[in-house]
Coordinates of C-alpha atoms in Angstrom, one line a residue:
M8 CA 94.4 98.7 101.3
K9 CA 95.1 98.9 104.9
K10 CA 97.8 98.0 107.3
G11 CA 96.0 98.0 110.6
L12 CA 98.7 99.4 112.8
K13 CA 101.6 101.8 112.1
G14 CA 104.3 100.2 110.0
L15 CA 105.0 96.8 108.5
F16 CA 106.5 95.4 111.7
S17 CA 103.2 96.1 113.5
V18 CA 101.2 94.5 110.8
I19 CA 103.3 91.4 110.7
I20 CA 103.0 91.0 114.4
L21 CA 99.3 91.8 114.3
S22 CA 98.8 89.0 111.8
M23 CA 99.8 86.5 114.5
I24 CA 96.7 87.3 116.4
L25 CA 94.1 88.6 113.9
S26 CA 92.7 85.8 111.8
A27 CA 90.8 87.9 109.3
C28 CA 90.9 91.6 108.9
A29 CA 88.9 91.3 105.7
L30 CA 85.8 89.3 106.5
D31 CA 87.8 86.1 106.1
S32 CA 88.6 83.7 108.9
S33 CA 91.7 82.5 107.1
S34 CA 93.8 85.7 106.6
T35 CA 94.3 89.2 107.7
K36 CA 92.9 90.5 104.5
D37 CA 90.3 88.8 102.4
S38 CA 92.5 87.0 100.0
S39 CA 91.0 84.7 97.4
A40 CA 92.3 85.1 93.9
S41 CA 90.2 85.6 90.8
D42 CA 92.0 83.3 88.4
K43 CA 90.7 79.8 88.0
K44 CA 91.7 76.1 88.1
G45 CA 93.8 73.8 90.2
N46 CA 94.8 74.3 93.8
T47 CA 97.9 72.2 94.2
E48 CA 101.4 72.9 92.9
S49 CA 105.1 72.3 93.6
S50 CA 106.8 74.8 95.7
S51 CA 108.8 76.0 92.8
A52 CA 105.7 76.6 90.5
K53 CA 104.2 80.0 90.1
S54 CA 100.5 79.6 90.5
T55 CA 97.8 82.1 91.1
E56 CA 95.1 79.6 90.2
V57 CA 91.9 79.0 92.1
K58 CA 89.9 75.8 92.1
E59 CA 86.2 76.4 91.8
Y60 CA 83.3 74.3 92.9
K61 CA 79.9 75.5 91.7
A62 CA 76.7 75.1 93.7
T63 CA 74.8 72.0 92.7
N64 CA 71.5 72.4 94.5
L65 CA 70.1 75.9 95.1
E66 CA 67.0 74.2 96.5
A67 CA 69.1 73.4 99.5
L68 CA 69.6 77.0 100.4
P69 CA 68.7 77.7 104.0
N70 CA 65.3 79.4 104.5
K71 CA 67.0 82.4 106.1
T72 CA 69.0 82.8 102.9
K73 CA 66.0 82.4 100.6
A74 CA 64.1 85.0 102.6
R75 CA 66.7 87.7 101.8
K76 CA 65.7 89.6 98.7
D77 CA 67.8 92.8 98.9
T78 CA 70.4 92.1 101.6
F79 CA 73.9 90.7 101.6
I80 CA 75.5 89.5 104.9
A81 CA 79.2 88.8 105.6
G82 CA 81.0 88.2 108.8
I83 CA 83.4 90.6 110.6
S84 CA 85.2 89.7 113.8
A85 CA 85.9 92.6 116.1
P86 CA 85.2 96.1 114.9
G87 CA 86.0 98.9 117.4
G88 CA 83.8 101.6 116.0
V89 CA 86.5 103.9 114.5
F90 CA 85.0 104.2 111.1
L91 CA 87.4 106.8 109.6
P92 CA 90.2 105.8 107.1
Y93 CA 93.7 106.5 108.3
F94 CA 92.6 106.8 111.9
Y95 CA 91.7 103.3 113.0
E96 CA 94.1 100.9 114.6
N97 CA 91.9 97.9 114.5
G98 CA 92.2 96.2 111.1
W99 CA 88.5 95.2 111.3
D100 CA 87.5 98.9 111.4
G101 CA 89.5 99.3 108.2
N102 CA 87.3 96.7 106.5
A103 CA 84.3 98.4 107.9
T104 CA 85.3 101.7 106.2
D105 CA 85.9 100.1 102.8
P106 CA 82.3 100.1 101.6
M107 CA 81.9 103.8 102.6
F108 CA 85.1 105.4 101.4
A109 CA 86.4 105.1 97.9
P110 CA 90.0 105.8 96.9
L111 CA 91.3 107.6 93.8
V112 CA 93.2 104.5 92.9
N113 CA 92.9 100.8 93.9
L114 CA 94.4 97.5 92.8
D115 CA 92.9 95.1 90.3
P116 CA 92.9 91.3 90.9
T117 CA 96.5 91.1 89.6
G118 CA 97.8 93.7 92.0
K119 CA 98.1 96.5 89.4
P120 CA 96.7 100.0 89.9
V121 CA 93.3 100.9 88.5
G122 CA 91.3 104.1 88.7
I123 CA 88.3 104.4 91.0
L124 CA 87.5 108.1 91.7
A125 CA 90.4 109.1 89.5
E126 CA 89.5 108.6 85.8
K127 CA 93.2 108.7 85.0
W128 CA 96.5 110.0 86.2
D129 CA 99.8 111.2 84.7
V130 CA 103.3 110.9 86.1
S131 CA 106.0 113.3 85.0
S132 CA 109.1 112.1 83.1
D133 CA 111.2 112.5 86.3
L134 CA 108.6 110.4 88.2
L135 CA 108.2 113.1 90.8
T136 CA 104.9 114.8 89.9
Y137 CA 101.5 113.0 89.9
T138 CA 98.5 114.6 88.3
F139 CA 95.2 113.0 89.1
H140 CA 92.1 113.6 86.9
L141 CA 89.0 113.0 88.9
R142 CA 85.8 111.7 87.3
K143 CA 83.2 114.4 86.6
G144 CA 80.3 114.9 88.9
L145 CA 81.7 113.0 91.9
K146 CA 79.6 113.2 95.1
F147 CA 79.9 112.1 98.7
S148 CA 77.0 110.1 100.1
D149 CA 75.2 113.1 101.4
G150 CA 75.1 114.5 97.8
S151 CA 77.8 117.2 98.4
P152 CA 80.4 117.5 95.6
L153 CA 83.7 115.7 95.8
T154 CA 86.5 117.8 94.3
A155 CA 90.3 118.1 94.2
D156 CA 90.0 120.3 97.3
D157 CA 88.9 117.3 99.2
V158 CA 91.9 115.3 98.0
A159 CA 94.2 118.2 99.0
F160 CA 92.5 118.4 102.4
T161 CA 93.0 114.6 103.0
L162 CA 96.7 114.8 102.2
T163 CA 97.2 117.9 104.3
L164 CA 95.4 116.2 107.3
L165 CA 97.9 113.3 107.0
H166 CA 100.8 115.8 107.4
D167 CA 99.3 117.3 110.6
P168 CA 101.7 116.9 113.6
A169 CA 98.8 115.6 115.6
Y170 CA 98.1 112.8 113.2
A171 CA 99.2 109.5 114.7
G172 CA 97.5 107.0 112.5
E173 CA 98.7 104.1 110.4
Q174 CA 99.5 105.9 107.1
D175 CA 103.1 107.2 106.9
I176 CA 102.6 110.0 104.4
S177 CA 106.3 110.9 104.7
L178 CA 107.0 108.0 102.4
T179 CA 105.7 110.0 99.5
A180 CA 108.0 113.0 100.3
I181 CA 105.6 115.6 99.1
K182 CA 107.4 118.9 98.5
G183 CA 106.9 121.1 101.5
G184 CA 105.2 118.4 103.5
K185 CA 107.9 118.2 106.2
E186 CA 107.9 122.0 106.6
Y187 CA 104.1 122.0 107.1
K188 CA 104.3 119.2 109.7
E189 CA 106.9 121.3 111.6
G190 CA 104.6 124.3 111.5
K191 CA 107.0 126.4 109.4
V192 CA 104.5 127.0 106.6
K193 CA 100.7 127.4 106.3
S194 CA 100.2 125.1 103.3
I195 CA 102.0 122.3 101.5
E196 CA 103.9 123.6 98.4
G197 CA 103.7 120.3 96.5
I198 CA 99.9 120.1 96.6
K199 CA 98.3 122.2 93.8
V200 CA 94.6 122.2 93.0
V201 CA 94.5 122.9 89.3
D202 CA 90.7 122.9 89.1
K203 CA 87.9 121.0 90.8
E204 CA 88.7 117.8 88.9
T205 CA 92.5 118.0 88.7
I206 CA 95.1 118.0 91.4
E207 CA 98.9 118.0 90.9
I208 CA 101.2 116.6 93.6
T209 CA 104.9 117.1 93.4
T210 CA 107.2 114.9 95.4
E211 CA 111.0 115.0 96.1
E212 CA 111.8 111.3 95.9
V213 CA 110.8 108.6 93.5
N214 CA 108.8 105.9 95.3
A215 CA 106.8 103.1 93.6
K216 CA 104.3 103.1 96.5
S217 CA 103.5 106.8 96.2
L218 CA 100.7 106.3 93.6
L219 CA 98.6 104.2 96.0
I220 CA 99.3 106.4 99.0
L221 CA 98.5 109.6 97.2
G222 CA 95.6 108.0 95.6
G223 CA 94.0 106.7 98.8
Q224 CA 90.5 107.1 100.2
V225 CA 89.2 110.7 100.1
L226 CA 87.8 112.6 103.1
S227 CA 85.2 115.4 102.8
K228 CA 86.8 118.8 103.6
A229 CA 83.3 120.2 104.3
Y230 CA 82.5 117.4 106.8
Y231 CA 85.8 116.4 108.3
G232 CA 87.6 119.7 107.9
K233 CA 85.0 122.2 109.1
D234 CA 86.6 122.3 112.6
Y235 CA 90.1 121.6 111.6
Q236 CA 92.9 123.5 113.4
F237 CA 96.6 122.8 112.8
G238 CA 97.9 120.4 115.5
K239 CA 94.4 119.7 116.9
L240 CA 92.7 116.5 115.6
D241 CA 90.7 115.4 118.7
Y242 CA 87.5 116.9 117.2
L243 CA 87.5 114.0 114.6
K244 CA 86.8 111.5 117.4
E245 CA 83.2 112.7 117.5
L246 CA 82.9 111.8 113.8
Y247 CA 84.4 108.3 114.1
P248 CA 80.9 106.7 114.6
K249 CA 79.3 109.0 112.0
P250 CA 81.2 108.3 108.7
L251 CA 80.6 110.1 105.5
G252 CA 82.4 109.0 102.3
A253 CA 82.0 108.4 98.6
G254 CA 82.0 104.6 98.5
P255 CA 79.2 102.3 97.1
Y256 CA 77.5 102.1 100.5
K257 CA 76.6 104.6 103.2
F258 CA 76.5 104.1 106.9
V259 CA 73.2 103.3 108.7
K260 CA 74.1 102.1 112.2
Y261 CA 76.5 100.1 114.3
V262 CA 75.4 97.9 117.1
P263 CA 78.5 96.9 119.0
G264 CA 79.0 93.2 119.3
Q265 CA 76.2 92.6 116.7
E266 CA 76.4 94.2 113.3
I267 CA 77.2 97.2 111.1
R268 CA 74.4 98.1 108.6
Y269 CA 74.8 100.0 105.3
V270 CA 72.5 101.0 102.6
A271 CA 73.3 101.5 98.9
N272 CA 74.7 105.0 98.0
E273 CA 72.6 106.5 95.3
H274 CA 75.4 109.1 94.7
Y275 CA 78.1 106.5 94.0
Y276 CA 80.0 107.5 90.8
A277 CA 79.3 104.1 89.1
G278 CA 75.6 104.1 89.9
T279 CA 73.6 102.8 92.9
P280 CA 74.8 99.3 93.8
K281 CA 72.4 96.5 92.9
M282 CA 72.2 95.2 96.4
K283 CA 70.2 97.6 98.6
N284 CA 71.4 96.5 102.0
L285 CA 74.8 95.4 103.3
I286 CA 75.3 93.9 106.8
F287 CA 78.6 93.0 108.4
K288 CA 77.6 90.6 111.1
V289 CA 80.0 90.5 114.1
I290 CA 80.9 86.9 114.6
D291 CA 83.2 84.5 116.4
T292 CA 85.3 83.1 113.6
S293 CA 85.1 79.6 115.2
T294 CA 81.3 79.6 114.4
S295 CA 81.5 81.0 110.9
L296 CA 81.0 77.6 109.2
Q297 CA 77.9 76.9 111.2
L298 CA 76.6 80.4 110.5
F299 CA 77.1 79.9 106.8
E300 CA 75.4 76.5 106.9
T301 CA 72.4 77.9 108.6
G302 CA 72.0 80.9 106.3
E303 CA 73.2 83.6 108.7
L304 CA 76.0 84.5 106.3
D305 CA 76.1 84.8 102.5
Y306 CA 79.9 84.8 102.5
A307 CA 82.6 83.3 104.7
G308 CA 86.3 82.4 104.4
F309 CA 88.2 79.6 106.0
S310 CA 91.6 78.1 106.3
A311 CA 91.6 75.3 103.7
D312 CA 91.7 71.7 104.7
D313 CA 90.0 68.5 103.3
D314 CA 87.3 68.3 105.9
T315 CA 86.3 72.0 105.5
V316 CA 86.3 71.8 101.7
E317 CA 84.4 68.6 101.6
Q318 CA 81.8 69.9 104.1
L319 CA 81.3 73.1 102.1
K320 CA 80.9 71.1 98.9
S321 CA 78.4 68.8 100.5
L322 CA 76.1 71.7 101.3
G323 CA 75.1 71.9 97.6
F324 CA 74.1 75.5 97.8
A325 CA 77.6 77.0 98.1
N326 CA 79.9 78.3 95.4
L327 CA 83.4 77.6 96.6
E328 CA 86.8 78.9 95.7
V329 CA 90.0 77.4 97.0
G330 CA 93.3 79.2 96.2
P331 CA 96.4 80.9 97.4
V332 CA 96.5 83.6 100.1
N333 CA 98.5 86.8 99.5
D334 CA 100.9 86.3 102.4
Y335 CA 103.6 83.9 103.6
G336 CA 104.7 82.4 106.9
F337 CA 108.3 82.5 108.3
I338 CA 110.4 82.3 111.4
Y339 CA 112.2 85.4 112.6
V340 CA 115.9 84.8 113.3
N341 CA 117.6 87.3 115.6
N342 CA 120.6 88.2 113.5
S343 CA 121.9 90.5 116.2
R344 CA 122.8 87.6 118.4
P345 CA 126.3 86.2 118.0
Q346 CA 125.3 82.6 117.0
F347 CA 123.1 83.9 114.1
K348 CA 125.4 86.5 112.7
D349 CA 127.3 84.0 110.5
K350 CA 125.5 83.5 107.1
A351 CA 126.7 79.9 107.1
V352 CA 124.9 79.2 110.4
R353 CA 121.7 80.7 109.1
Q354 CA 122.0 78.6 105.9
A355 CA 122.5 75.5 108.1
L356 CA 119.4 76.3 110.1
V357 CA 117.3 76.4 106.9
Y358 CA 118.9 73.2 105.5
G359 CA 118.4 71.5 108.9
L360 CA 114.7 72.1 109.2
D361 CA 112.2 69.9 107.3
R362 CA 110.0 72.7 106.1
Q363 CA 108.1 70.4 103.7
K364 CA 107.0 68.3 106.7
I365 CA 105.9 71.4 108.6
V366 CA 103.8 72.5 105.6
D367 CA 102.3 69.0 105.1
V368 CA 101.4 68.7 108.8
K369 CA 100.0 72.2 109.1
F370 CA 98.2 72.5 105.8
K371 CA 97.6 68.9 104.7
G372 CA 98.0 69.5 101.0
Y373 CA 96.8 73.1 101.0
G374 CA 100.2 74.8 101.4
T375 CA 103.6 74.8 99.8
V376 CA 107.1 75.6 101.0
A377 CA 108.1 79.3 100.6
N378 CA 111.5 80.1 99.1
V379 CA 111.2 83.9 98.3
P380 CA 109.8 86.6 100.5
V381 CA 106.7 87.5 98.5
S382 CA 103.4 85.6 97.9
K383 CA 102.9 83.6 94.8
V384 CA 100.1 85.9 93.6
S385 CA 102.4 88.8 93.4
W386 CA 103.6 90.0 90.0
A387 CA 107.1 90.1 91.5
Y388 CA 107.2 86.4 92.4
N389 CA 110.1 84.5 90.8
D390 CA 112.0 81.6 92.3
E391 CA 114.0 80.7 89.2
G392 CA 117.6 80.1 90.2
I393 CA 116.7 80.1 93.8
N394 CA 118.3 77.6 96.2
K395 CA 115.3 75.7 97.6
Y396 CA 117.2 74.6 100.7
E397 CA 115.6 71.1 100.6
F398 CA 116.0 69.3 103.9
N399 CA 119.6 68.1 104.2
A400 CA 120.9 67.3 107.7
K401 CA 124.3 66.3 106.3
K402 CA 124.7 69.7 104.6
A403 CA 123.6 71.5 107.8
K404 CA 126.1 69.6 109.8
E405 CA 128.9 70.5 107.4
L406 CA 128.1 74.2 107.5
L407 CA 128.0 74.2 111.3
D408 CA 131.3 72.4 111.5
Q409 CA 132.9 74.9 109.1
A410 CA 131.5 77.7 111.2
G411 CA 133.3 76.4 114.3
W412 CA 130.3 74.9 116.1
K413 CA 131.6 71.5 117.4
V414 CA 129.5 68.7 118.9
G415 CA 130.1 68.4 122.6
S416 CA 130.0 65.3 124.9
D417 CA 126.2 65.8 125.4
G418 CA 125.5 66.0 121.7
I419 CA 124.9 69.7 121.7
R420 CA 127.2 71.9 119.6
E421 CA 129.2 74.6 121.3
K422 CA 131.6 77.4 120.4
D423 CA 133.7 79.6 122.6
G424 CA 132.2 77.9 125.6
K425 CA 128.6 78.6 124.6
K426 CA 126.1 75.9 123.9
F427 CA 123.9 76.2 120.7
V428 CA 120.4 76.6 122.1
I429 CA 117.5 78.1 120.2
R430 CA 114.6 79.5 122.2
Y431 CA 111.6 79.7 120.0
L432 CA 108.6 82.0 120.7
T433 CA 105.2 80.8 119.8
R434 CA 101.6 81.3 121.0
T435 CA 100.4 77.7 120.9
A436 CA 101.6 74.5 122.3
D437 CA 100.3 72.6 119.3
D438 CA 102.4 74.6 116.8
P439 CA 103.6 71.9 114.4
I440 CA 107.0 73.6 114.1
I441 CA 107.8 72.5 117.7
P442 CA 108.1 68.7 117.4
I443 CA 109.6 68.8 113.9
A444 CA 112.2 71.5 114.8
K445 CA 113.1 69.7 118.1
E446 CA 113.8 66.5 116.3
N447 CA 115.6 68.1 113.3
Y448 CA 117.8 70.4 115.3
Q449 CA 118.7 67.8 117.9
D450 CA 119.9 65.6 115.0
I451 CA 122.4 68.3 113.9
G452 CA 123.4 69.2 117.5
I453 CA 121.2 72.1 118.4
K454 CA 118.9 72.2 121.4
F455 CA 115.5 73.7 120.5
E456 CA 113.4 75.1 123.4
P457 CA 109.9 76.4 122.7
E458 CA 108.5 79.2 124.9
I459 CA 104.7 79.6 124.8
M460 CA 103.6 83.1 125.6
D461 CA 100.8 85.5 124.8
F462 CA 100.7 87.9 121.9
N463 CA 101.7 91.1 123.8
A464 CA 104.7 89.3 125.3
I465 CA 106.0 88.2 121.9
V466 CA 105.5 91.7 120.5
A467 CA 107.5 93.1 123.4
K468 CA 110.4 90.6 122.9
L469 CA 110.5 91.1 119.1
G470 CA 110.5 94.9 119.6
T471 CA 113.5 94.7 121.9
K472 CA 115.2 91.8 120.0
D473 CA 115.0 89.7 123.1
Y474 CA 114.5 86.4 121.3
D475 CA 116.2 83.7 119.2
F476 CA 113.4 82.5 116.9
A477 CA 109.7 83.6 116.6
A478 CA 107.0 82.3 114.3
V479 CA 105.0 84.9 112.3
S480 CA 103.1 85.5 109.1
T481 CA 103.0 88.6 107.0
S482 CA 99.9 90.6 106.5
Q483 CA 98.4 90.9 103.0
I484 CA 101.1 92.0 100.6
L485 CA 100.0 95.0 98.4
D486 CA 103.5 95.8 97.0
P487 CA 106.5 93.5 96.9
S488 CA 108.5 96.1 98.8
D489 CA 106.2 95.7 101.8
P490 CA 107.7 92.5 103.3
V491 CA 111.3 93.2 102.5
E492 CA 111.7 96.9 103.5
E493 CA 112.2 95.9 107.2
F494 CA 115.4 94.1 106.2
A495 CA 117.0 97.4 105.3
T496 CA 119.9 98.4 107.6
G497 CA 118.7 100.8 110.3
N498 CA 115.0 100.3 109.5
A499 CA 113.1 101.0 112.8
N500 CA 111.0 97.8 112.1
N501 CA 114.0 95.6 111.5
A502 CA 113.1 93.0 114.1
A503 CA 115.6 90.5 112.6
G504 CA 118.5 92.9 113.2
Y505 CA 119.6 92.1 109.7
S506 CA 122.1 94.1 107.6
N507 CA 123.4 93.6 104.1
P508 CA 124.6 96.6 102.0
K509 CA 123.6 94.8 98.7
V510 CA 120.1 94.2 100.1
D511 CA 119.9 97.8 101.1
E512 CA 120.7 98.9 97.6
L513 CA 118.2 96.6 95.9
I514 CA 115.4 97.5 98.3
K515 CA 116.0 101.2 97.4
K516 CA 116.2 100.5 93.7
G517 CA 113.0 98.5 93.8
L518 CA 111.2 101.6 94.9
N519 CA 113.0 104.1 92.7
T520 CA 111.2 103.1 89.5
L521 CA 107.5 102.8 88.6
D522 CA 108.2 100.4 85.7
I523 CA 106.9 97.0 86.8
E524 CA 109.1 95.1 84.3
K525 CA 112.2 96.8 85.7
R526 CA 111.0 96.2 89.3
K527 CA 110.6 92.5 88.5
V528 CA 114.3 92.2 87.6
I529 CA 115.3 94.1 90.7
Y530 CA 113.2 92.0 93.0
H531 CA 114.5 88.8 91.5
D532 CA 118.0 90.0 92.2
L533 CA 117.0 90.9 95.7
Y534 CA 115.4 87.5 96.3
K535 CA 118.6 85.8 95.1
E536 CA 120.7 87.8 97.6
L537 CA 118.2 87.2 100.4
N538 CA 118.3 83.5 99.5
D539 CA 122.1 83.4 99.8
D540 CA 122.2 85.4 102.9
P541 CA 118.9 84.5 104.6
P542 CA 117.7 87.0 107.3
V543 CA 114.8 84.7 108.3
I544 CA 113.6 81.1 107.7
L545 CA 110.8 81.1 105.1
I546 CA 108.2 78.4 105.8
H547 CA 105.0 78.4 103.9
Y548 CA 102.5 79.7 101.4
R549 CA 99.0 78.7 102.2
Q550 CA 95.5 78.4 100.7
S551 CA 92.1 79.4 101.9
A552 CA 88.6 78.5 101.0
K553 CA 85.9 81.1 100.2
A554 CA 82.3 80.1 100.4
I555 CA 79.6 82.2 98.7
S556 CA 75.9 81.6 98.8
G557 CA 74.7 80.2 95.5
Q558 CA 72.1 82.8 95.1
I559 CA 74.7 85.6 95.2
E560 CA 75.9 86.8 91.8
G561 CA 78.8 89.2 91.1
L562 CA 80.9 88.6 94.2
H563 CA 84.6 87.9 93.3
P564 CA 86.9 88.1 96.3
D565 CA 90.5 88.8 95.3
N566 CA 93.9 88.9 96.9
F567 CA 94.2 92.7 97.0
T568 CA 90.8 94.2 97.8
G569 CA 89.0 91.3 99.4
I570 CA 85.3 91.6 98.7
S571 CA 85.2 95.4 98.7
A572 CA 85.8 95.8 94.9
S573 CA 82.8 93.4 94.2
L574 CA 80.3 95.1 96.5
P575 CA 78.8 97.5 93.9
N576 CA 78.1 94.6 91.6
I577 CA 76.6 91.9 93.7
S578 CA 73.0 90.9 93.4
I579 CA 70.6 88.0 94.3
K580 CA 69.9 85.6 91.5
K581 CA 66.3 85.8 90.4

């Protein structure tokens, strides 16, 4: 459950360049779903289904695969060697830490919380106090005990003023946390160790995301805290390449540019994993299909298309899952610029763009048009009563006329002496949005000019709002609040420059209750408001293909934990 860089904005931008922060060449987090069946649906249908193709000929397994009797190999793209939760900035390092560091609470395949190191938890009636009950006899991989003191140390470390990692612990508003960070007190009032297996955490604001943040991966106080001094965290850098956690696997070695090796942790709370050895092989994602075909990998993920799916099916030895990814693609619209401030103009820009054609060209049957800002696998997804903005050039022209943008002698609309020109930032010249948007927008009197630039240049322009349009995709969505929080007025990550008081209110309400059924209603209302007053142009939901060697049993990639939740249970078929 990681976000790679600080804040949602950074993650969204990061996802434009990272293709697979979770051992999956098709997404920033390994994201196949666990439910079964068909892989095509209308854009209005809610589908979390996956289409499965079972291996038909295990005799066709590559010799390299057959030779492995106690080892599982998956690909990883570009780890940086910072193997410490909360401190890495490279999302791949986050994936590398998952086998070694277990959280108190994780997400199940439906996106709902489930206990890992915490046997259970209680939340007070005012929703401000969380009491975690740890499982008995927990140990770190060196055999040392894991207790509530370690949880308290982890949360305290995240409040240290020298901490500059990706986890914003302030979101939980732990009582006394701000005072500790400012050096006014020596301990955090809201963190109370009741006994070695119980910790009580009191917060000052209700936040639906607090459970997962407070219940994150646990660091050993004895190991990571032995040299701790307030305001001084540089000592931890020496421990980045020497991780110690309580996950199903323990670290063996890292060979930069080649592999990360792990061995089963005999102290893991659920028992020693069935697979003795785990290897994350450092790969170029462009070669992952070849590596899977030749037996170098037991698992690989790909962007879904007919050629790839058919090629994987033809191998005979692969179990294949094709299904939705837990993200969505969209185009940022710079609402702070005069031409985009008018809601009617933004509506016209959605009507005037053939999004279905873009999806068809880009995903060739393995994607659908997005109409609400959350993935289809989320429990919050609901597009009932939502305007689908089906391609309608006539409607777009009417709205632009009403907004005062009149067609000039050159066919380009203008208002107050300013031509309607959209400059679109993208990283690739073969972006299918370019030719489609050029044609569509020219037809309604708008000039569309693509600007091809590198990742860092796009990040800089988005950060300073020096753009008109920019194509992006969200990272993996753990909570429905994740992708919409940035639309709140004044949010530091509000790259769209959007402001709507009703949206602000609904975003806040969505976080101020822990009741999922109540949150569903709130987010549906929010989606309706964002649909009527669109801050961005939603484009697509997509699918990916997951290939698993037919001799591997127990591996079930999902949209929230990738392959990490399955790791303790995988084995080689006898």
